[in-house]
C-alpha angles and dihedrals in degrees: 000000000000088000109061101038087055080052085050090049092048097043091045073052094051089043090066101029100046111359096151087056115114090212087060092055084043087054096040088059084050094063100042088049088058096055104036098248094137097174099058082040088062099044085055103053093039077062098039084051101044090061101024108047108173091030118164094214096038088057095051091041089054088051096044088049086067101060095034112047092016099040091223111138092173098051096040086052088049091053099044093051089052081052085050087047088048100037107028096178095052104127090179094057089041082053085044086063098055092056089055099041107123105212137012095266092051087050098045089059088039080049088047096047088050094050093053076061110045112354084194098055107136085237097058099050091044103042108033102065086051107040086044084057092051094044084059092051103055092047080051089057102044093037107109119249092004143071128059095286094065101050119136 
């Protein structure tokens, strides 16, 4: 992936030019989270939180860690709410929630929170239209004496 080698390049970049900064070890864990590689994302953050304790990012990338490496949605939502507690202006961690979010009407009001927040969030324009339509569906379908699914 493009992408992520031109990250690689940037981050090899970070690591010379400012490799005491605490955004550079933020950004480091980034990488590696986005490739899997969950030791050298732990050596990062241990350096990102040594030296940036009450960090917006280091809170969601603690939360994200646990639904991504751990594969514990419900600990990786709890922990992003207690970063939107923290950080209550946090679009990222709001974002975080919709990911998480278990069904179409959890993710509507996590949709609905973000967009209080940022009305233009990518999520909001890309989800929304199509978890409200399957939210419709589903009332068609359960509706008495109406919907698809109650067809003679």
């Amino acid at each position: 992936a493009p992408h992520l080698a031109r990250g690689a390049d940037l981050v090899r970049q970070l690591k010379v030019e400012a490799p005491g900064d605490p955004r550079t070890f933020a950004l480091v864990a980034e990488y590696h989270r986005a490739r899997g590689e969950w030791p050298e994302f732990e050596a990062a953050m241990t350096a990102a939180e040594t030296s940036e304790r009450g960090s917006p990012r280091l809170c969601y990338l603690r939360a994200i860690e646990q639904l991504e490496r751990h594969r514990r949605p419900d600990r990786g939502a709890e922990a992003m709410r207690e970063c939107r507690r923290r950080f209550p202006r946090y679009v990222r961690a709001q974002a975080g929630l919709v990911l998480m979010a278990t069904g179409p009407e959890q993710a509507l009001a996590e949709i609905d929170r973000l967009k209080e927040m940022n009305q233009d969030h990518y999520l909001v324009m890309l989800l929304e239209p199509t978890l409200a339509a399957d939210q419709e569906l589903a009332k068609l379908r359960g509706a008495p004496g109406g919907g698809p699914g109650n067809a003679p």
